CSV table of C-alpha atoms in Angstrom, one decimal:
chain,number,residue,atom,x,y,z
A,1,UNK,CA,92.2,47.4,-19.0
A,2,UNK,CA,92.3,43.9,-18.8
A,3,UNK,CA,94.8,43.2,-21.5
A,4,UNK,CA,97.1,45.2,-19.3
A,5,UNK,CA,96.4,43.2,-16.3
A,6,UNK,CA,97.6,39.9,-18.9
A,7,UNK,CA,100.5,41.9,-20.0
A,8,UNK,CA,102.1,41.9,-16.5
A,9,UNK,CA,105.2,39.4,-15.4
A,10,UNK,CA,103.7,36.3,-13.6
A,11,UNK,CA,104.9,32.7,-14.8
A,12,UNK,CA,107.2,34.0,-17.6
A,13,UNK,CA,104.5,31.9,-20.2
A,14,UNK,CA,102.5,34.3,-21.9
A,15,UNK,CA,105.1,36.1,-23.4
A,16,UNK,CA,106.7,32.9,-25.0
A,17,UNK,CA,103.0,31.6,-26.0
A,18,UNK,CA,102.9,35.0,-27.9
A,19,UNK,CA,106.0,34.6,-29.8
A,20,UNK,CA,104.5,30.7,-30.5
A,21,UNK,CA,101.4,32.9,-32.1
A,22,UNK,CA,103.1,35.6,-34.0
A,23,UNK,CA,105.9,32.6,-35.5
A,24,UNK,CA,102.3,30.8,-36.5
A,25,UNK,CA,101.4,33.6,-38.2
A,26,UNK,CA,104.3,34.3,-40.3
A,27,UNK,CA,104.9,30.7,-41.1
A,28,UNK,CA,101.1,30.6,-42.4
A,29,UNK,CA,101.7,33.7,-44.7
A,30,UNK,CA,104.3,31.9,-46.0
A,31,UNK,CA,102.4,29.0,-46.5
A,32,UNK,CA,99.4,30.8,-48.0
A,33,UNK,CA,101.8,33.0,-50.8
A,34,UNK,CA,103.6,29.7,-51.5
A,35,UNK,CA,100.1,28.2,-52.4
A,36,UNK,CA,98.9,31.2,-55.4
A,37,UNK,CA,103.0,31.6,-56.1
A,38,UNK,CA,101.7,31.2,-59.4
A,39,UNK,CA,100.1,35.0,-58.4
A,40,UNK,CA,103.1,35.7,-56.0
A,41,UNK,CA,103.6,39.3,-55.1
A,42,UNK,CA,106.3,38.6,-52.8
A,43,UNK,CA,110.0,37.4,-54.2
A,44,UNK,CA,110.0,34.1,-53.2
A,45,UNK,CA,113.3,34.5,-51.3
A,46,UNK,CA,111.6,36.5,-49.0
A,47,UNK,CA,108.7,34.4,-48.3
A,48,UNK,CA,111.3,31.1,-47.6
A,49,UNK,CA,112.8,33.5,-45.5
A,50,UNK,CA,109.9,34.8,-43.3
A,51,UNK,CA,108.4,31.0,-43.2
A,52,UNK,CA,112.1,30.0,-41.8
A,53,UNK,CA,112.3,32.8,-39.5
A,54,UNK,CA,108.3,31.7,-38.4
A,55,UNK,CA,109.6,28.2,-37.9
A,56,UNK,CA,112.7,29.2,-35.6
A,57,UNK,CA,110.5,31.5,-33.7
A,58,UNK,CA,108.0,28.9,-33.0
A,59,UNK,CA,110.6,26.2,-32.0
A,60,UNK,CA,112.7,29.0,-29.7
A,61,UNK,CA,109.2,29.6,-28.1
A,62,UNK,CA,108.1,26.3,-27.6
A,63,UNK,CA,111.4,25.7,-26.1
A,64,UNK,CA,111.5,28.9,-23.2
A,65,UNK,CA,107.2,27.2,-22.5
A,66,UNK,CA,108.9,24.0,-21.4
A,67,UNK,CA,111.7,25.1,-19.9
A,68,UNK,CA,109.6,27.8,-17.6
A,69,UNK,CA,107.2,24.8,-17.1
A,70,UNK,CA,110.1,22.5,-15.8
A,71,UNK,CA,111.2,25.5,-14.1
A,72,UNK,CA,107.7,25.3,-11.8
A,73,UNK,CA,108.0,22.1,-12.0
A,74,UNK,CA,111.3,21.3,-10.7
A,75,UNK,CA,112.8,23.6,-8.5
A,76,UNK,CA,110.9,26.9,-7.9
A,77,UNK,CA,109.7,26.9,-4.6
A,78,UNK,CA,106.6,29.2,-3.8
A,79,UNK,CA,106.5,32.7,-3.3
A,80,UNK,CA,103.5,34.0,-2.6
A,81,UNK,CA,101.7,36.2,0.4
A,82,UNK,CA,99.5,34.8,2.7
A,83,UNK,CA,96.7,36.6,1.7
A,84,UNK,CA,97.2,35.3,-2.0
A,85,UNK,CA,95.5,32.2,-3.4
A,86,UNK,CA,97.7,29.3,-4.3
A,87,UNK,CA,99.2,29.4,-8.2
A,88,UNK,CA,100.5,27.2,-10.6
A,89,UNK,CA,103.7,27.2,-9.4
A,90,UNK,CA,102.7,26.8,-5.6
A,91,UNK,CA,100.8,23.5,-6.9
A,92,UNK,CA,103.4,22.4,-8.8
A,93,UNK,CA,106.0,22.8,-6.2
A,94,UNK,CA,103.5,21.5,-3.1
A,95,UNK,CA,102.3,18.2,-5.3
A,96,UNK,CA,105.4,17.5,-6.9
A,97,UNK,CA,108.3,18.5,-5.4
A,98,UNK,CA,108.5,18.5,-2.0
A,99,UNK,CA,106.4,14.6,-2.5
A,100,UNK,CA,109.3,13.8,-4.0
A,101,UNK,CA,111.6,15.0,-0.8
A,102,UNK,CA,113.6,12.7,1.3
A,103,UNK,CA,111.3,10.4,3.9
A,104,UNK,CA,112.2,11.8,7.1
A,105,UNK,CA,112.0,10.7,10.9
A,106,UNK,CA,112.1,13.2,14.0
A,107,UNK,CA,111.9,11.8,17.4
A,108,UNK,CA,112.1,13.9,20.2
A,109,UNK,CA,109.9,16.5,21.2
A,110,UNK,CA,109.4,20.1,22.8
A,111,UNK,CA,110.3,23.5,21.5
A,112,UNK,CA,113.0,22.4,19.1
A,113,UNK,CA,111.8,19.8,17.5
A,114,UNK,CA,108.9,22.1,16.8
A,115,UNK,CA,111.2,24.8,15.4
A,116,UNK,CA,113.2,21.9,13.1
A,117,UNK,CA,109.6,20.5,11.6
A,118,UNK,CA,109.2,24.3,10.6
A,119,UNK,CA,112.0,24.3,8.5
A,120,UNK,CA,111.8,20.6,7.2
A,121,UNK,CA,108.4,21.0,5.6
A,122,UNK,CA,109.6,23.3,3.6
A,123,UNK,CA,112.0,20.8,1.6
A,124,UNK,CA,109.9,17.7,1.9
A,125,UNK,CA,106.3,16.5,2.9
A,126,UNK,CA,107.5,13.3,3.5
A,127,UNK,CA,107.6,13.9,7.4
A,128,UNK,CA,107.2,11.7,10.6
A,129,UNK,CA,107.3,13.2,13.9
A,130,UNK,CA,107.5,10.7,16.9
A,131,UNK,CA,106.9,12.8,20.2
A,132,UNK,CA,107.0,11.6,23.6
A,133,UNK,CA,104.4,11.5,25.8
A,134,UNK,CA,106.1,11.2,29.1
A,135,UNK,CA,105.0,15.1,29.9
A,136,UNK,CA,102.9,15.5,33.2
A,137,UNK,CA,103.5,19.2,33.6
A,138,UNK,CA,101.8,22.4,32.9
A,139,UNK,CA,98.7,22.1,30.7
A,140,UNK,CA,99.4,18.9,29.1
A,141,UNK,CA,99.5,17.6,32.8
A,142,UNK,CA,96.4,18.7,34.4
A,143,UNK,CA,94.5,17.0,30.9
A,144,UNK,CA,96.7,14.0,31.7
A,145,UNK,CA,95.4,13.8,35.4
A,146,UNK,CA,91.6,15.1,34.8
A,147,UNK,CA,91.0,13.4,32.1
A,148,UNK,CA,92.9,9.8,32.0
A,149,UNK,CA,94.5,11.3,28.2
A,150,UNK,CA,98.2,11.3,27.3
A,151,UNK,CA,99.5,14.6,27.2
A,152,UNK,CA,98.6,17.1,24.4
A,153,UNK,CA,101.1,19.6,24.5
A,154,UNK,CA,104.2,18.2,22.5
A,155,UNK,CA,101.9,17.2,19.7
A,156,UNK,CA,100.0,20.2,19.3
A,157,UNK,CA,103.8,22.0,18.5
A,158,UNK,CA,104.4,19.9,16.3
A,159,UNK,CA,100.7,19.9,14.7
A,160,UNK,CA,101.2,23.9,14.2
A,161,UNK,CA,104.3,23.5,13.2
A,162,UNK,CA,104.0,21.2,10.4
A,163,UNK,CA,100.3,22.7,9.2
A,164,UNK,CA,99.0,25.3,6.6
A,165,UNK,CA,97.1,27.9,8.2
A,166,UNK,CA,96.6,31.6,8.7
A,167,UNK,CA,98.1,33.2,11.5
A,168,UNK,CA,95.3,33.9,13.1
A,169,UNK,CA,94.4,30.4,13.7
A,170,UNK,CA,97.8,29.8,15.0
A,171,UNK,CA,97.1,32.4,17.6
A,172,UNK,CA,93.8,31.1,18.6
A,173,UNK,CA,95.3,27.2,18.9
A,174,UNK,CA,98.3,28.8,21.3
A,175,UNK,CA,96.1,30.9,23.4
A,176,UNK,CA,96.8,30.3,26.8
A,177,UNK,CA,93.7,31.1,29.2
A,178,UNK,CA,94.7,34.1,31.7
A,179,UNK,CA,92.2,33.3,34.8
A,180,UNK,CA,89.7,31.2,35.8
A,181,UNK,CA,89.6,27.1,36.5
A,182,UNK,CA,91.7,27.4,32.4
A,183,UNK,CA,94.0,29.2,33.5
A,184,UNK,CA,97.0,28.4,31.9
A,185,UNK,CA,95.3,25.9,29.8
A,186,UNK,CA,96.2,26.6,25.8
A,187,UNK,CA,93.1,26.3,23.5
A,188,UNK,CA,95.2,23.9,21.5
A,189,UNK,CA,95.3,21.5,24.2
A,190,UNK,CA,91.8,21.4,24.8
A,191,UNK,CA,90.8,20.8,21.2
A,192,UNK,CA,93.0,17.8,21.1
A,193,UNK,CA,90.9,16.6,24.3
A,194,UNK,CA,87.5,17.2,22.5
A,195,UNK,CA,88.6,15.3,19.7
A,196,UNK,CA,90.2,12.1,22.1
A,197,UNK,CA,86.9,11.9,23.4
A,198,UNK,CA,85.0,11.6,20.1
A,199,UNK,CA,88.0,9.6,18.6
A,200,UNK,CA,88.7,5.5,19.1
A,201,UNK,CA,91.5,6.6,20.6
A,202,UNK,CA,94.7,9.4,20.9
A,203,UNK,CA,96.1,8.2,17.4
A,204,UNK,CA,92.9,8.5,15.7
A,205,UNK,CA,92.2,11.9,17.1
A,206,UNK,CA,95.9,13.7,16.3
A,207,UNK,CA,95.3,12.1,12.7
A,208,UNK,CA,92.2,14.0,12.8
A,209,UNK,CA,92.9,17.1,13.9
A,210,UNK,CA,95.6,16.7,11.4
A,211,UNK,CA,93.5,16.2,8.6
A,212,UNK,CA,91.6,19.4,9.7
A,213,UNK,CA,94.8,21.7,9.7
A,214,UNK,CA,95.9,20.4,6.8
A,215,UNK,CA,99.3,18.9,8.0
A,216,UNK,CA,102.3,18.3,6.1
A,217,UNK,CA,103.2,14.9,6.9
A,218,UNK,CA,102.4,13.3,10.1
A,219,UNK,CA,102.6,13.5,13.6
A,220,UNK,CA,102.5,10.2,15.7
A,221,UNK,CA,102.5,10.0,20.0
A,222,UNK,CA,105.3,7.5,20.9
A,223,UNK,CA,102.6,5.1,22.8
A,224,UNK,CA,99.4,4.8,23.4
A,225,UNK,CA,100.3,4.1,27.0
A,226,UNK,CA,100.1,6.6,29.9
A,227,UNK,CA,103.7,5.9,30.5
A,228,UNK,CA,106.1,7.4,33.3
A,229,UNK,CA,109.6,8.9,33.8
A,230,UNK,CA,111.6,8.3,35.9
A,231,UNK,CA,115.3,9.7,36.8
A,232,UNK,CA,118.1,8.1,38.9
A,233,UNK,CA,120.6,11.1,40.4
A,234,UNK,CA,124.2,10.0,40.9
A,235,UNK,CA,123.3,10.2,44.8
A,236,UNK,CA,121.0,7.4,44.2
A,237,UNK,CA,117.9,9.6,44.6
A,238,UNK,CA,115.1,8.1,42.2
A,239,UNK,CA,112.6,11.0,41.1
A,240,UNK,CA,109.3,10.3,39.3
A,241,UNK,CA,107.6,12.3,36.8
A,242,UNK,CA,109.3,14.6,33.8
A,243,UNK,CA,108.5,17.9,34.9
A,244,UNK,CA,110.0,17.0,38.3
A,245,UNK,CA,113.5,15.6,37.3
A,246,UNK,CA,115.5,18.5,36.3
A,247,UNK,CA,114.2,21.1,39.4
A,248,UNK,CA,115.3,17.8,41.7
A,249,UNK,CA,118.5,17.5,40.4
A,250,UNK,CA,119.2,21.5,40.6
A,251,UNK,CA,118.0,20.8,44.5
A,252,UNK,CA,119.8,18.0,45.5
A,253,UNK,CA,122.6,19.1,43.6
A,254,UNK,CA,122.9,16.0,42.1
A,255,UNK,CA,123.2,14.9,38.1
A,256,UNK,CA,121.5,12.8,36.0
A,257,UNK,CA,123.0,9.4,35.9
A,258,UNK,CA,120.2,7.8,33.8
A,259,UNK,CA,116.2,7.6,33.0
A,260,UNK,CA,113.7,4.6,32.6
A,261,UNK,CA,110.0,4.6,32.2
A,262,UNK,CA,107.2,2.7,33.3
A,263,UNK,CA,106.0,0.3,32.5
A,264,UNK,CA,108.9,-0.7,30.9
A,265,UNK,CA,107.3,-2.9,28.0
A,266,UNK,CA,105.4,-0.2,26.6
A,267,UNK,CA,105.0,-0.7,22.9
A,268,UNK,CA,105.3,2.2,20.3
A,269,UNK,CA,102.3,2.8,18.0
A,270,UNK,CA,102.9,0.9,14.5
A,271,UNK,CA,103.1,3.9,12.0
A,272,UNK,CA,105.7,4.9,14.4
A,273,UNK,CA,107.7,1.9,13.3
A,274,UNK,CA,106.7,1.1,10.3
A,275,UNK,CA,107.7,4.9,9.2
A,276,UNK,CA,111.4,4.9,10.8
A,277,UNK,CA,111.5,1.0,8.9
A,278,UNK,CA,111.3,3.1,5.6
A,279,UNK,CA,112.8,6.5,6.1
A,280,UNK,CA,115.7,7.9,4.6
A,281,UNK,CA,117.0,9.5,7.5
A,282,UNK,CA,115.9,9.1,11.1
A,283,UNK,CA,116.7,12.7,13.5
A,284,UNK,CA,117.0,12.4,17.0
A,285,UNK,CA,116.4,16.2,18.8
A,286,UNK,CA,116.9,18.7,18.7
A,287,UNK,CA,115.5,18.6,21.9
A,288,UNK,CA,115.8,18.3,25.6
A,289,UNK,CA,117.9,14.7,26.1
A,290,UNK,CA,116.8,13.2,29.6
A,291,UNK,CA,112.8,14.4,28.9
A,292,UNK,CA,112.1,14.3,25.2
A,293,UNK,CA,114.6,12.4,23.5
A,294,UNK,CA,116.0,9.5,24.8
A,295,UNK,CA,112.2,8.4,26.9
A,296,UNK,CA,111.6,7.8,22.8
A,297,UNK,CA,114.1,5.3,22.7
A,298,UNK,CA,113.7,3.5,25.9
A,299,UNK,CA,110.2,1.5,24.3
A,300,UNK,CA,111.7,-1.5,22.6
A,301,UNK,CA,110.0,-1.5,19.4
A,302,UNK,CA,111.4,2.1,18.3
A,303,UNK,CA,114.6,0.8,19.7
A,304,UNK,CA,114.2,-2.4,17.6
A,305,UNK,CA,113.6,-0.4,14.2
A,306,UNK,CA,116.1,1.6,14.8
A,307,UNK,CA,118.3,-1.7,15.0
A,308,UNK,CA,116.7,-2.6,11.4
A,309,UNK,CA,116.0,0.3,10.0
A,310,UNK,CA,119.0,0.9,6.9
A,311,UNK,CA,118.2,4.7,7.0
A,312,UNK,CA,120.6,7.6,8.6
A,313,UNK,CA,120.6,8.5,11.7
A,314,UNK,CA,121.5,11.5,13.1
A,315,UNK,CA,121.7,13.5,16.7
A,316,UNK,CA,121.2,17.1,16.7
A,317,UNK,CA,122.1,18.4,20.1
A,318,UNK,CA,120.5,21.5,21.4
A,319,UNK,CA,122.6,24.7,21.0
A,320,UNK,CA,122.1,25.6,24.8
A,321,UNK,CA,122.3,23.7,28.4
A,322,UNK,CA,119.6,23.2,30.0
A,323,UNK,CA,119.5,23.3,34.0
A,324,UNK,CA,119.4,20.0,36.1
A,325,UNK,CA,119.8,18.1,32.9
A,326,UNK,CA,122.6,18.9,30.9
A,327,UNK,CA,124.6,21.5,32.7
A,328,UNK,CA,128.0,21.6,31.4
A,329,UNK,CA,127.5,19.0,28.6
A,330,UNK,CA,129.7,18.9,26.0
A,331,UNK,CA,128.3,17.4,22.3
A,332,UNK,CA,130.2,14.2,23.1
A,333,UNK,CA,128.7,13.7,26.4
A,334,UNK,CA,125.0,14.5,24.9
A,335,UNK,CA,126.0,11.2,22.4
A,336,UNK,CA,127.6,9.2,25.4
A,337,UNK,CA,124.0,9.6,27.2
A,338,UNK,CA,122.2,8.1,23.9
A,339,UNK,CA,124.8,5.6,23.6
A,340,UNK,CA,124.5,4.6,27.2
A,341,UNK,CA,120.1,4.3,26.8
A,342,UNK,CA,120.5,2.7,23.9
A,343,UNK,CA,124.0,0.8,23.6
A,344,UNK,CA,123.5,-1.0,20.5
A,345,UNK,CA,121.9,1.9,18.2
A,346,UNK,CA,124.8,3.5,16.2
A,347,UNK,CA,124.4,6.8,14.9
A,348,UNK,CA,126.1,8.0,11.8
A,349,UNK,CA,126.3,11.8,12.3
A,350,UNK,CA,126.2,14.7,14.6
A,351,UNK,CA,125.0,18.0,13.4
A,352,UNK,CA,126.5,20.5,16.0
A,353,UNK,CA,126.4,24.3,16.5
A,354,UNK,CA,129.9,26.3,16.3
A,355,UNK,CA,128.3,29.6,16.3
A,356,UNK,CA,128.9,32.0,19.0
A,357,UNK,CA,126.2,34.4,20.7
A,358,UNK,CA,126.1,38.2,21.6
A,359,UNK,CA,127.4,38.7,25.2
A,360,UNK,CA,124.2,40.3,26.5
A,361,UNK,CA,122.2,37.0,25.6
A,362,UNK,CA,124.6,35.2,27.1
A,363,UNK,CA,124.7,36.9,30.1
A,364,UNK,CA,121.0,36.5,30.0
A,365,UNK,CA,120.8,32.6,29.8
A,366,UNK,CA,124.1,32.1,32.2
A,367,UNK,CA,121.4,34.1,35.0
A,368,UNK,CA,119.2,31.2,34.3
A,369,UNK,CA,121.7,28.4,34.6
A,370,UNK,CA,122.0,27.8,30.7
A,371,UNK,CA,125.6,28.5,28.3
A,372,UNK,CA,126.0,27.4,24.9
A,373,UNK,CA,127.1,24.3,23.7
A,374,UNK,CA,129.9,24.8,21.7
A,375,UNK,CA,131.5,21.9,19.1
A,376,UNK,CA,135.2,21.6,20.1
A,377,UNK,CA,137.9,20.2,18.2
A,378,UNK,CA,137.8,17.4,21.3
A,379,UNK,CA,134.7,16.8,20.6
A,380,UNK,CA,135.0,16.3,16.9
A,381,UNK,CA,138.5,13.9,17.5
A,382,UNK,CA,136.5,11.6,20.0
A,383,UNK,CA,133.2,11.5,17.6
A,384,UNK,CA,135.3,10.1,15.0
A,385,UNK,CA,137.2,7.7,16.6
A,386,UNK,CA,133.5,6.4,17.4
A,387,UNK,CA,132.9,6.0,13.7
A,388,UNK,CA,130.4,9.6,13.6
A,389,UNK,CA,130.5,12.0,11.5
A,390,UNK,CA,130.7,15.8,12.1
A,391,UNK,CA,128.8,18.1,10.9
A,392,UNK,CA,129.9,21.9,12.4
A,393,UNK,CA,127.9,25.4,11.2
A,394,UNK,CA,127.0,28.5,13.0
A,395,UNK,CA,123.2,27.1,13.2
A,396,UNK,CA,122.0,29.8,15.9
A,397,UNK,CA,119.3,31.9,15.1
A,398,UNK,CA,117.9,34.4,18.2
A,399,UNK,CA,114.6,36.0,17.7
A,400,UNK,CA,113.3,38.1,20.9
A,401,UNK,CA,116.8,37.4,22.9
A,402,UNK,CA,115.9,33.3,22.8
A,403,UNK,CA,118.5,31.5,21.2
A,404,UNK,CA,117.2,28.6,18.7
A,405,UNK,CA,118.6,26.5,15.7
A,406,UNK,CA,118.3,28.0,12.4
A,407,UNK,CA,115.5,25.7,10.9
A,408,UNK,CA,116.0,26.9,7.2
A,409,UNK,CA,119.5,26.0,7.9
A,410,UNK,CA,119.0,22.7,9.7
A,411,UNK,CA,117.1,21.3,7.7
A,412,UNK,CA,119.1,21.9,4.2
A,413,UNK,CA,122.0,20.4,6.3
A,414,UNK,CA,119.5,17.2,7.1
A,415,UNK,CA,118.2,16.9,3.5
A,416,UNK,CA,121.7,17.4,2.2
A,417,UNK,CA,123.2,14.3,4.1
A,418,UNK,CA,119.9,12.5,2.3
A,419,UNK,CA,120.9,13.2,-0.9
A,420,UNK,CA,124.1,12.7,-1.0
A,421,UNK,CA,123.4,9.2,-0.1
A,422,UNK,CA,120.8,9.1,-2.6
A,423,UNK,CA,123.8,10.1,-5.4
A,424,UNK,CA,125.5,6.5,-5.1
A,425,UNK,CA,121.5,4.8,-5.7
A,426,UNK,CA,121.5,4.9,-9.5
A,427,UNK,CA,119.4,7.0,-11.8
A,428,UNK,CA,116.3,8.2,-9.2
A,429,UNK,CA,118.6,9.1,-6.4
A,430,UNK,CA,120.9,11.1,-9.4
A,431,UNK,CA,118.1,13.1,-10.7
A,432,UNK,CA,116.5,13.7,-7.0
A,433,UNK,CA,119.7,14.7,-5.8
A,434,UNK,CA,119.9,17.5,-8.2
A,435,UNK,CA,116.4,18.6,-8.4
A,436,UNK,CA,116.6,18.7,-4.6
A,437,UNK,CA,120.3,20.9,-4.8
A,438,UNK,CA,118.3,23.2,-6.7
A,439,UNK,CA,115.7,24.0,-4.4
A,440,UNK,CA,118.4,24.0,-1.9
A,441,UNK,CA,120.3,26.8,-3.1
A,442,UNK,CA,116.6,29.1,-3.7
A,443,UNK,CA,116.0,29.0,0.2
């Protein structure tokens, strides 16, 4: 049965190879009764005629083999089950198309810059994630304090979310200890530990665990030093450590007025720069602003290449408040806080949420201190008179009653603005742009 098994639809090649074959055949018949015409038994009208008809057969077949190869090639993007071994067209599309994607920069960190890296590697492989490391809570934070290390548990989201594995081993790597002195503790973190301590240092050992989990792109801590947050409240009040600031601003009932770090001449790790130096398009968030995103751009040299850098860059502000940090923030106000960080950085565009929620979910986050952040035509009048540009779409997605971007969605949004740049860059930057449009519309 196994010329059944070959008979079946797969890569749409066979059956154009078999029309190659049987044109072959008919155009060497023709051949062969041309040869003894001298003992033709066939009018030769009908042998010119079935070597013609071989000849357009072949050429028509050869034709639909390269165009279902460039087809692979170009703009397929894999569809396969998990339990199903990688094909041609998974290689094809892995290796050659998304190497070819956009070079692109996320700083930021926590759950949704997780959530956009999920949707990003599906376009391009050409990823950087630069994640703070100014966490000292939870997990991450008793490593940080027991252990001297910077703190794990940033990185390891962005490690699952940018790598290739089963969902088992996503489980095991996110398993959080119930009881005992682990309690609390994620597996994840702990392999990251055991790897610091048999690496040079924290770089070496996320590029290894990286390697091991086959990661799509890379994922870089901010510093290698044990840096410090700090938060000054419009009362004055100074609070140290990131996992403090927003539950002291909810108790003295006092707002952020702005963050620093110590020490402040903490320098950023060199792939870190060197990668936003030559990226197409740097992201900032999504992501919380006092904790994970601006702490990025308080060390000088990722301020620095962002000064230099002639790449995009973009703010993507989270679709909810979060409490004791950004309660009641409009989009502008999330870009005034940058701004104010980081006065001389300019950003190019804003990629805000105008989609609305179901009441119940709202109801839900508005017990817990949260509402949605909503684009507003105010918002989108004073963003341009800054020089930014506005990009609005419903970009909520809610899975188990948490509300989070869309990260298919996003990240077309973020590879769109890349090449539509690349258009105006000549004859690369033309055929990218359409290859990549392609892909684009099959997600």
């Amino acid at each position: 049965m196994r010329w059944i098994e070959w008979m079946k639809p797969g890569l749409q090649i066979k059956r154009w190879a078999l029309i190659v074959f049987v044109g072959i055949i008919l155009l060497a018949l023709s051949f062969a009764s041309f040869v003894s015409s001298m003992n033709l038994s066939l009018n030769p009208i009908i042998v010119m005629l079935s070597g013609f008809i071989g000849l357009i057969l072949i050429l028509f077949a050869v034709n639909k083999v390269i165009s279902s190869i460039i087809n692979l090639y170009y703009i397929q993007p894999p569809m396969q089950s998990k339990t199903q071994s990688p094909k041609l067209n998974q290689v094809f599309y892995d290796k050659k198309i998304r190497s070819r994607g956009p070079k692109v920069v996320v700083i930021g960190g926590g759950t949704g810059l997780s959530v956009l890296l999920r949707g990003l590697k599906q376009f391009t492989s050409n990823i950087t994630a630069i994640v703070t490391v100014a966490d000292d809570g939870g997990g991450s934070g008793k490593l940080r304090e027991d252990l001297g290390m910077l703190p794990p548990g940033d990185i390891r989201n962005c490690i699952l979310a940018l790598a290739e594995m089963e969902p088992t081993m996503e489980k095991l790597l996110q398993y959080r200890f119930e009881e005992g002195t682990l309690k609390g503790q994620s597996f994840g973190n702990l392999l990251i530990a055991a790897m610091n301590g048999i690496s040079g240092n924290f770089e070496d050992a996320i590029k290894s665990i990286s390697e091991v989990l086959a990661v799509t792109g890379s994922v870089l801590p901010v510093t290698l030093e044990s840096i410090v947050l700090y938060a000054k409240l419009e009362n004055g009040r100074i609070i140290k450590g990131e996992s403090n600031i927003p539950s002291k601003s909810l108790e003295e009932n006092s707002p952020i007025e702005k963050v620093f770090i110590k020490p402040k001449e903490s320098e950023a790790v060199q792939d870190a720069i060197e990668s936003i130096l030559q990226a197409d398009i740097v992201v900032l968030g999504p992501g919380s602003l006092y904790t994970s995103i601006i702490p990025n751009l308080l060390i000088q040299n990722i301020k620095d290449s962002l000064l230099k850098t002639d790449a995009l860059k973009v703010y993507i502000p989270n679709v909810m408040t979060q409490p004791g940090e950004t309660d009641d923030y409009s989009v502008t106000r999330h870009v005034e806080a940058i701004l104010a960080h980081c006065q001389q950085i300019e950003i190019d565009c804003v990629i805000a949420n105008i989609g609305s929620i179901p009441d119940n979910i709202s109801e839900k986050y508005k017990r817990e201190g949260a509402s949605l952040i909503k684009l507003t035509d105010i918002d989108c009048r004073i963003l341009k008179e800054m020089g930014i540009e506005v990009i609005a779409d419903n970009l909520i997605e809610i899975k188990k009653d948490y509300v989070r971007h869309d990260a298919v969605k996003l990240s077309k949004t973020v590879v769109d603005l890349v090449l539509k740049e690349k258009l105006s860059q000549g004859k690369e930057g033309f055929i990218q742009y359409f290859i990549m449009k392609s892909v684009l519309k099959g997600k």
